[in-house]
GROMACS .gro file of C-alpha atoms in nm:
model
  345
    1MET     CA    1  -0.023   0.024   0.018
    2ALA     CA    2   0.291   0.234   0.089
    3GLU     CA    3   0.434   0.175  -0.264
    4HIS     CA    4   0.100   0.204  -0.440
    5HIS     CA    5   0.094   0.553  -0.288
    6ALA     CA    6   0.445   0.642  -0.331
    7VAL     CA    7   0.513   0.671   0.012
    8PRO     CA    8   0.827   0.548   0.238
    9VAL     CA    9   0.687   0.222   0.462
   10GLU     CA   10   0.774   0.428   0.781
   11ASP     CA   11   0.499   0.676   0.713
   12ALA     CA   12   0.227   0.418   0.650
   13LEU     CA   13   0.306   0.256   0.987
   14LEU     CA   14   0.289   0.527   1.167
   15ILE     CA   15  -0.045   0.659   0.991
   16ALA     CA   16  -0.177   0.277   1.096
   17ILE     CA   17  -0.049   0.324   1.478
   18ASN     CA   18  -0.292   0.622   1.472
   19LEU     CA   19  -0.574   0.468   1.304
   20TYR     CA   20  -0.561   0.137   1.481
   21GLY     CA   21  -0.399   0.211   1.796
   22ILE     CA   22  -0.249  -0.086   2.011
   23SER     CA   23  -0.324  -0.367   2.192
   24SER     CA   24  -0.163  -0.445   2.498
   25ALA     CA   25  -0.158  -0.489   2.891
   26HIS     CA   26  -0.161  -0.124   2.994
   27GLY     CA   27  -0.576  -0.089   2.950
   28ARG     CA   28  -0.512   0.269   2.904
   29HIS     CA   29  -0.777   0.471   2.677
   30ARG     CA   30  -0.465   0.683   2.546
   31ALA     CA   31  -0.118   0.723   2.611
   32ARG     CA   32   0.165   0.966   2.475
   33ILE     CA   33   0.428   0.734   2.385
   34SER     CA   34   0.761   0.779   2.174
   35VAL     CA   35   0.790   0.516   1.902
   36ARG     CA   36   1.144   0.418   1.699
   37LEU     CA   37   1.075   0.206   1.379
   38THR     CA   38   1.327  -0.096   1.362
   39THR     CA   39   1.416   0.090   1.010
   40ARG     CA   40   1.475   0.457   1.150
   41LEU     CA   41   1.602   0.392   1.505
   42ASP     CA   42   1.762   0.722   1.452
   43VAL     CA   43   1.425   0.897   1.476
   44ALA     CA   44   1.162   0.909   1.801
   45TRP     CA   45   0.814   1.002   1.722
   46MET     CA   46   0.601   1.137   1.991
   47VAL     CA   47   0.243   1.015   1.941
   48ILE     CA   48  -0.108   0.980   2.114
   49VAL     CA   49  -0.284   0.607   2.057
   50PRO     CA   50  -0.547   0.439   2.269
   51LEU     CA   51  -0.348   0.158   2.441
   52ASN     CA   52  -0.646  -0.075   2.490
   53ALA     CA   53  -0.741  -0.176   2.117
   54GLU     CA   54  -0.794  -0.500   2.084
   55ALA     CA   55  -0.853  -0.531   1.777
   56SER     CA   56  -0.506  -0.349   1.670
   57PRO     CA   57  -0.340  -0.533   1.448
   58PHE     CA   58  -0.011  -0.343   1.656
   59ARG     CA   59   0.121  -0.543   1.989
   60LEU     CA   60   0.304  -0.394   2.234
   61VAL     CA   61   0.476  -0.644   2.495
   62GLY     CA   62   0.739  -0.509   2.693
   63ASP     CA   63   0.935  -0.229   2.514
   64GLU     CA   64   0.824  -0.444   2.146
   65LEU     CA   65   0.604  -0.327   1.923
   66SER     CA   66   0.506  -0.603   1.656
   67LEU     CA   67   0.221  -0.625   1.379
   68GLY     CA   68   0.154  -0.963   1.274
   69GLY     CA   69   0.425  -1.131   1.534
   70GLU     CA   70   0.738  -0.928   1.361
   71ALA     CA   71   0.869  -0.683   1.494
   72VAL     CA   72   0.842  -0.347   1.358
   73GLY     CA   73   0.960  -0.054   1.697
   74THR     CA   74   1.001   0.028   2.034
   75ILE     CA   75   0.858   0.222   2.277
   76ASP     CA   76   1.090   0.450   2.477
   77ARG     CA   77   0.814   0.574   2.674
   78VAL     CA   78   0.453   0.538   2.794
   79SER     CA   79   0.255   0.784   2.974
   80ALA     CA   80  -0.082   0.861   3.041
   81ASP     CA   81  -0.258   1.178   2.816
   82GLU     CA   82  -0.416   1.354   3.125
   83ALA     CA   83  -0.545   1.697   3.063
   84VAL     CA   84  -0.309   1.929   3.266
   85GLY     CA   85  -0.261   2.264   3.320
   86GLY     CA   86   0.035   2.301   3.052
   87TYR     CA   87   0.336   2.109   2.908
   88PHE     CA   88   0.664   2.175   2.669
   89ARG     CA   89   0.693   2.067   2.296
   90ASP     CA   90   0.983   2.135   2.019
   91GLY     CA   91   1.259   2.083   2.288
   92GLY     CA   92   1.112   2.344   2.551
   93ARG     CA   93   1.064   2.624   2.254
   94ALA     CA   94   0.678   2.611   2.292
   95ALA     CA   95   0.429   2.515   2.559
   96THR     CA   96   0.054   2.461   2.515
   97LEU     CA   97  -0.175   2.586   2.854
   98ASN     CA   98  -0.489   2.424   2.936
   99PRO     CA   99  -0.621   2.741   3.109
  100ASN     CA  100  -0.978   2.706   3.102
  101ALA     CA  101  -1.036   2.345   3.218
  102ARG     CA  102  -1.012   2.145   2.856
  103SER     CA  103  -1.112   1.823   3.029
  104ARG     CA  104  -1.467   1.967   3.117
  105CYS     CA  105  -1.490   2.068   2.777
  106VAL     CA  106  -1.794   1.841   2.623
  107GLY     CA  107  -2.013   1.825   2.313
  108CYS     CA  108  -1.800   1.743   1.992
  109ALA     CA  109  -1.921   1.369   1.938
  110PHE     CA  110  -1.579   1.288   1.823
  111CYS     CA  111  -1.364   1.434   2.097
  112PRO     CA  112  -1.188   1.153   2.368
  113ASN     CA  113  -1.138   1.463   2.653
  114THR     CA  114  -1.407   1.319   2.892
  115LEU     CA  115  -1.176   1.012   2.873
  116GLU     CA  116  -0.877   1.151   3.038
  117ALA     CA  117  -0.766   1.170   3.390
  118ALA     CA  118  -0.804   1.588   3.472
  119ALA     CA  119  -0.580   1.807   3.668
  120ASP     CA  120  -0.652   2.124   3.427
  121PRO     CA  121  -0.801   2.339   3.654
  122ARG     CA  122  -0.999   2.662   3.528
  123LEU     CA  123  -0.790   2.965   3.555
  124ALA     CA  124  -0.986   3.274   3.556
  125GLU     CA  125  -0.734   3.552   3.701
  126GLU     CA  126  -0.352   3.643   3.646
  127ARG     CA  127  -0.314   3.548   3.965
  128GLU     CA  128  -0.380   3.213   3.862
  129LEU     CA  129  -0.187   3.257   3.509
  130ASN     CA  130   0.136   3.339   3.728
  131GLU     CA  131   0.096   3.016   3.936
  132LEU     CA  132   0.097   2.844   3.624
  133LEU     CA  133   0.403   2.960   3.477
  134ALA     CA  134   0.595   2.937   3.824
  135ALA     CA  135   0.492   2.590   3.786
  136LEU     CA  136   0.619   2.565   3.409
  137VAL     CA  137   0.961   2.696   3.496
  138GLU     CA  138   1.041   2.383   3.738
  139GLN     CA  139   0.921   2.184   3.477
  140HIS     CA  140   1.103   2.323   3.168
  141PRO     CA  141   1.411   2.144   3.054
  142ARG     CA  142   1.675   2.466   3.150
  143HIS     CA  143   1.436   2.666   3.406
  144ASP     CA  144   1.395   2.938   3.161
  145LEU     CA  145   1.066   3.049   2.984
  146THR     CA  146   1.186   3.306   2.826
  147GLU     CA  147   1.333   3.075   2.565
  148LEU     CA  148   0.949   3.011   2.419
  149ARG     CA  149   0.860   3.116   2.100
  150GLU     CA  150   0.517   3.012   2.081
  151VAL     CA  151   0.241   2.947   2.366
  152THR     CA  152  -0.046   2.785   2.235
  153VAL     CA  153  -0.371   2.776   2.424
  154SER     CA  154  -0.558   2.484   2.373
  155THR     CA  155  -0.897   2.454   2.535
  156GLY     CA  156  -1.265   2.468   2.407
  157CYS     CA  157  -1.433   2.600   2.688
  158PHE     CA  158  -1.467   2.971   2.573
  159GLU     CA  159  -1.802   3.020   2.455
  160ARG     CA  160  -1.784   3.370   2.353
  161GLU     CA  161  -1.594   3.611   2.171
  162ARG     CA  162  -1.534   3.870   2.473
  163ALA     CA  163  -1.439   3.621   2.728
  164ALA     CA  164  -1.189   3.474   2.474
  165VAL     CA  165  -1.008   3.782   2.421
  166ASP     CA  166  -1.014   3.903   2.765
  167HIS     CA  167  -0.829   3.582   2.854
  168LEU     CA  168  -0.582   3.641   2.547
  169ILE     CA  169  -0.546   4.024   2.691
  170GLY     CA  170  -0.435   3.887   3.016
  171LEU     CA  171  -0.216   3.640   2.935
  172ARG     CA  172  -0.023   3.856   2.739
  173ASP     CA  173   0.036   4.098   3.042
  174VAL     CA  174   0.083   3.784   3.260
  175LEU     CA  175   0.388   3.646   2.955
  176SER     CA  176   0.521   4.022   2.947
  177ALA     CA  177   0.602   4.063   3.294
  178HIS     CA  178   0.755   3.751   3.284
  179GLY     CA  179   0.979   3.913   2.978
  180ILE     CA  180   0.811   3.625   2.785
  181GLY     CA  181   0.779   3.768   2.404
  182ALA     CA  182   0.642   3.431   2.238
  183ARG     CA  183   0.379   3.442   2.008
  184ILE     CA  184   0.053   3.345   2.125
  185GLY     CA  185  -0.163   3.069   1.927
  186PHE     CA  186  -0.498   3.000   2.021
  187LEU     CA  187  -0.757   2.735   1.920
  188THR     CA  188  -1.045   2.901   1.834
  189SER     CA  189  -1.393   2.884   1.678
  190VAL     CA  190  -1.558   3.213   1.877
  191ILE     CA  191  -1.303   3.465   1.800
  192ARG     CA  192  -1.493   3.558   1.432
  193THR     CA  193  -1.539   3.955   1.421
  194SER     CA  194  -1.286   4.214   1.287
  195GLY     CA  195  -1.301   4.454   1.585
  196ALA     CA  196  -1.193   4.138   1.798
  197PHE     CA  197  -0.938   4.080   1.550
  198GLU     CA  198  -0.759   4.389   1.551
  199GLU     CA  199  -0.818   4.422   1.949
  200LEU     CA  200  -0.632   4.147   1.953
  201ALA     CA  201  -0.343   4.343   1.733
  202GLU     CA  202  -0.330   4.629   1.931
  203ARG     CA  203  -0.297   4.442   2.245
  204VAL     CA  204  -0.216   4.061   2.234
  205ALA     CA  205   0.013   4.045   1.903
  206PRO     CA  206   0.211   3.851   1.803
  207PHE     CA  207  -0.035   3.627   1.727
  208VAL     CA  208  -0.152   3.294   1.545
  209LEU     CA  209  -0.551   3.208   1.489
  210ARG     CA  210  -0.586   2.837   1.459
  211LEU     CA  211  -0.920   2.798   1.383
  212THR     CA  212  -1.102   2.500   1.493
  213ALA     CA  213  -1.271   2.365   1.209
  214GLU     CA  214  -1.269   1.986   1.224
  215CYS     CA  215  -1.481   1.872   0.967
  216PHE     CA  216  -1.665   2.042   0.687
  217ASP     CA  217  -1.979   1.789   0.689
  218ARG     CA  218  -2.231   1.715   0.939
  219ARG     CA  219  -2.126   1.967   1.180
  220ASP     CA  220  -2.425   2.014   1.329
  221LEU     CA  221  -2.418   1.615   1.412
  222LEU     CA  222  -2.042   1.588   1.527
  223LEU     CA  223  -2.029   1.953   1.660
  224LYS     CA  224  -2.143   2.141   2.007
  225ALA     CA  225  -2.310   2.385   1.955
  226SER     CA  226  -2.007   2.696   1.950
  227LYS     CA  227  -1.854   2.540   1.705
  228ALA     CA  228  -2.138   2.402   1.439
  229ALA     CA  229  -2.234   2.765   1.476
  230LEU     CA  230  -1.940   2.861   1.235
  231THR     CA  231  -2.029   2.765   0.915
  232THR     CA  232  -1.782   2.599   0.637
  233GLU     CA  233  -1.900   2.935   0.414
  234GLU     CA  234  -1.775   3.115   0.673
  235MET     CA  235  -1.421   2.984   0.798
  236PRO     CA  236  -1.268   3.111   0.490
  237LEU     CA  237  -1.424   3.492   0.582
  238VAL     CA  238  -1.302   3.444   0.930
  239LEU     CA  239  -0.954   3.348   0.828
  240GLU     CA  240  -0.950   3.677   0.622
  241ARG     CA  241  -1.063   3.924   0.901
  242ALA     CA  242  -0.754   3.765   1.091
  243MET     CA  243  -0.489   3.813   0.838
  244ARG     CA  244  -0.580   4.149   0.751
  245ALA     CA  245  -0.533   4.247   1.102
  246GLY     CA  246  -0.188   4.129   1.073
  247HIS     CA  247  -0.218   3.771   1.218
  248ALA     CA  248  -0.078   3.419   1.107
  249THR     CA  249  -0.354   3.204   1.018
  250SER     CA  250  -0.363   2.821   1.061
  251PHE     CA  251  -0.650   2.585   1.091
  252THR     CA  252  -0.757   2.199   1.266
  253TYR     CA  253  -0.904   1.961   1.079
  254ILE     CA  254  -0.958   1.551   1.188
  255VAL     CA  255  -0.934   1.338   0.860
  256GLY     CA  256  -1.180   1.084   0.873
  257LEU     CA  257  -1.475   1.251   0.952
  258ASP     CA  258  -1.548   1.389   0.604
  259ARG     CA  259  -1.592   1.212   0.245
  260LEU     CA  260  -1.258   1.245   0.053
  261ALA     CA  261  -1.445   1.511  -0.191
  262ASP     CA  262  -1.568   1.733   0.106
  263LEU     CA  263  -1.206   1.708   0.236
  264ARG     CA  264  -1.042   1.818  -0.120
  265ALA     CA  265  -1.348   2.096  -0.105
  266GLY     CA  266  -1.296   2.249   0.231
  267VAL     CA  267  -0.912   2.238   0.253
  268ALA     CA  268  -0.905   2.428  -0.126
  269GLU     CA  269  -1.176   2.703   0.018
  270LEU     CA  270  -0.922   2.754   0.335
  271MET     CA  271  -0.549   2.759   0.166
  272PRO     CA  272  -0.562   3.114   0.014
  273PHE     CA  273  -0.620   3.223   0.373
  274VAL     CA  274  -0.378   3.048   0.577
  275THR     CA  275  -0.006   3.114   0.673
  276GLU     CA  276   0.086   2.836   0.851
  277PHE     CA  277   0.065   2.474   0.772
  278PRO     CA  278  -0.274   2.318   0.903
  279ASN     CA  279  -0.301   2.061   1.159
  280PHE     CA  280  -0.403   1.737   1.020
  281GLN     CA  281  -0.538   1.497   1.213
  282VAL     CA  282  -0.582   1.101   1.201
  283TYR     CA  283  -0.916   1.016   1.344
  284GLN     CA  284  -0.875   0.766   1.665
  285ALA     CA  285  -1.231   0.622   1.726
  286HIS     CA  286  -1.239   0.496   2.093
  287ASN     CA  287  -1.571   0.328   2.134
  288SER     CA  288  -1.820   0.168   1.890
  289ILE     CA  289  -2.006   0.520   1.936
  290MET     CA  290  -1.734   0.718   1.814
  291ALA     CA  291  -1.651   0.476   1.511
  292GLY     CA  292  -1.999   0.516   1.433
  293LEU     CA  293  -1.943   0.873   1.363
  294ARG     CA  294  -1.658   0.765   1.065
  295ALA     CA  295  -1.681   0.909   0.729
  296ASP     CA  296  -1.769   0.536   0.488
  297GLY     CA  297  -1.363   0.423   0.424
  298SER     CA  298  -1.231   0.602   0.672
  299ASP     CA  299  -1.178   0.281   0.876
  300SER     CA  300  -0.910   0.157   0.656
  301LEU     CA  301  -0.546   0.295   0.598
  302GLU     CA  302  -0.580   0.328   0.217
  303TYR     CA  303  -0.841   0.670   0.301
  304TYR     CA  304  -0.542   0.803   0.496
  305LEU     CA  305  -0.300   0.746   0.198
  306GLN     CA  306  -0.545   0.870  -0.045
  307ALA     CA  307  -0.617   1.205   0.216
  308ARG     CA  308  -0.241   1.242   0.237
  309ARG     CA  309  -0.184   1.247  -0.133
  310ASP     CA  310  -0.485   1.471  -0.165
  311ILE     CA  311  -0.365   1.723   0.070
  312GLU     CA  312  -0.026   1.741  -0.053
  313ASP     CA  313  -0.173   1.832  -0.404
  314ILE     CA  314  -0.354   2.135  -0.286
  315VAL     CA  315  -0.086   2.275  -0.024
  316GLY     CA  316   0.232   2.190  -0.149
  317PRO     CA  317   0.202   2.467  -0.394
  318THR     CA  318   0.164   2.724  -0.124
  319GLY     CA  319   0.519   2.601   0.069
  320LEU     CA  320   0.389   2.548   0.328
  321ARG     CA  321   0.538   2.200   0.471
  322PRO     CA  322   0.475   2.049   0.812
  323VAL     CA  323   0.602   2.092   1.140
  324ALA     CA  324   0.680   1.755   1.367
  325TRP     CA  325   0.642   1.878   1.684
  326GLU     CA  326   0.275   2.092   1.641
  327CYS     CA  327   0.075   1.735   1.583
  328TYR     CA  328   0.093   1.399   1.753
  329ARG     CA  329  -0.147   1.284   1.514
  330PRO     CA  330  -0.014   1.372   1.151
  331LEU     CA  331  -0.027   1.202   0.819
  332TRP     CA  332   0.327   1.306   0.750
  333TYR     CA  333   0.683   1.182   0.927
  334PHE     CA  334   0.985   1.118   0.704
  335THR     CA  335   0.810   1.279   0.399
  336PHE     CA  336   0.577   1.533   0.218
  337GLY     CA  337   0.566   1.453  -0.135
  338GLU     CA  338   0.915   1.375  -0.273
  339GLU     CA  339   1.069   1.602   0.002
  340GLN     CA  340   1.244   1.468   0.251
  341LEU     CA  341   1.115   1.633   0.617
  342VAL     CA  342   1.361   1.400   0.780
  343SER     CA  343   1.754   1.359   0.724
  344PRO     CA  344   1.819   1.013   0.586
  345CYS     CA  345   2.000   0.797   0.837
   0.00000   0.00000   0.00000
């Protein structure tokens, strides 16, 4: 299948691990694991997958990952994918904050947040944000938050535009007080108006809007009300407003919820208004209800390899390319089209 789609077998394996999960004795719904494939032991990939997928063709025993009884990789580390107040990525140069109780955000039918353990409080005041940063200093690899180049706010619990903008203004004030000039990124679908983006330009920039598109079809069925209220037709307009205010733009999208034709049409509509490579995630079904939400055919690896090629055809001419640390369930690892993303071994 990898040969048919002209992708490295390593990329096909890693996509399949995301799609099928892993059967193991761990019994966790989701876990963060560090994977090294036997053919490329020089590179470790952090992925988030269910480890209790009994029907998966992948089996983890000890630290050995096998497929059909043949060893295909090793697992360096397994940790629970808990919803916490914040964590680091990109070797400590980026941080993700969950300041508004992400684990208590419910509503999107496909979201696994309700399966996670929760340790992420709702932070409503600057004092609490200061306390979170103080804790993160102790966790940082070099105990220096001024190294941060991007701070991403990842939460679905801001139901109103005003509340989201106020929080971002408060976050910028706290970061500035700590000498942190990092760009703030926000995953959201509630900030939509030109006035809001202009206010963010004045008081929060540098800023990147990561529009939570998620899917283009069946939005009323799959998304909670605040996300579904943003129509597919409005998405390009929101991204354009952000661009006009001087912000960087991107979007998040769950590959597996739409038919491929809808995927192609939707991505093509958004790309003229995007400045950063979008976050395309492999859809993971953690139970039979979530499996029932899949688009036809998206339970097969073939669907995702075709989606990968389709997205490359659309996004390739823009010059934007995947950034490994930005997504834990991606479609790209070692290559993007014919381009190498990782140096040869």
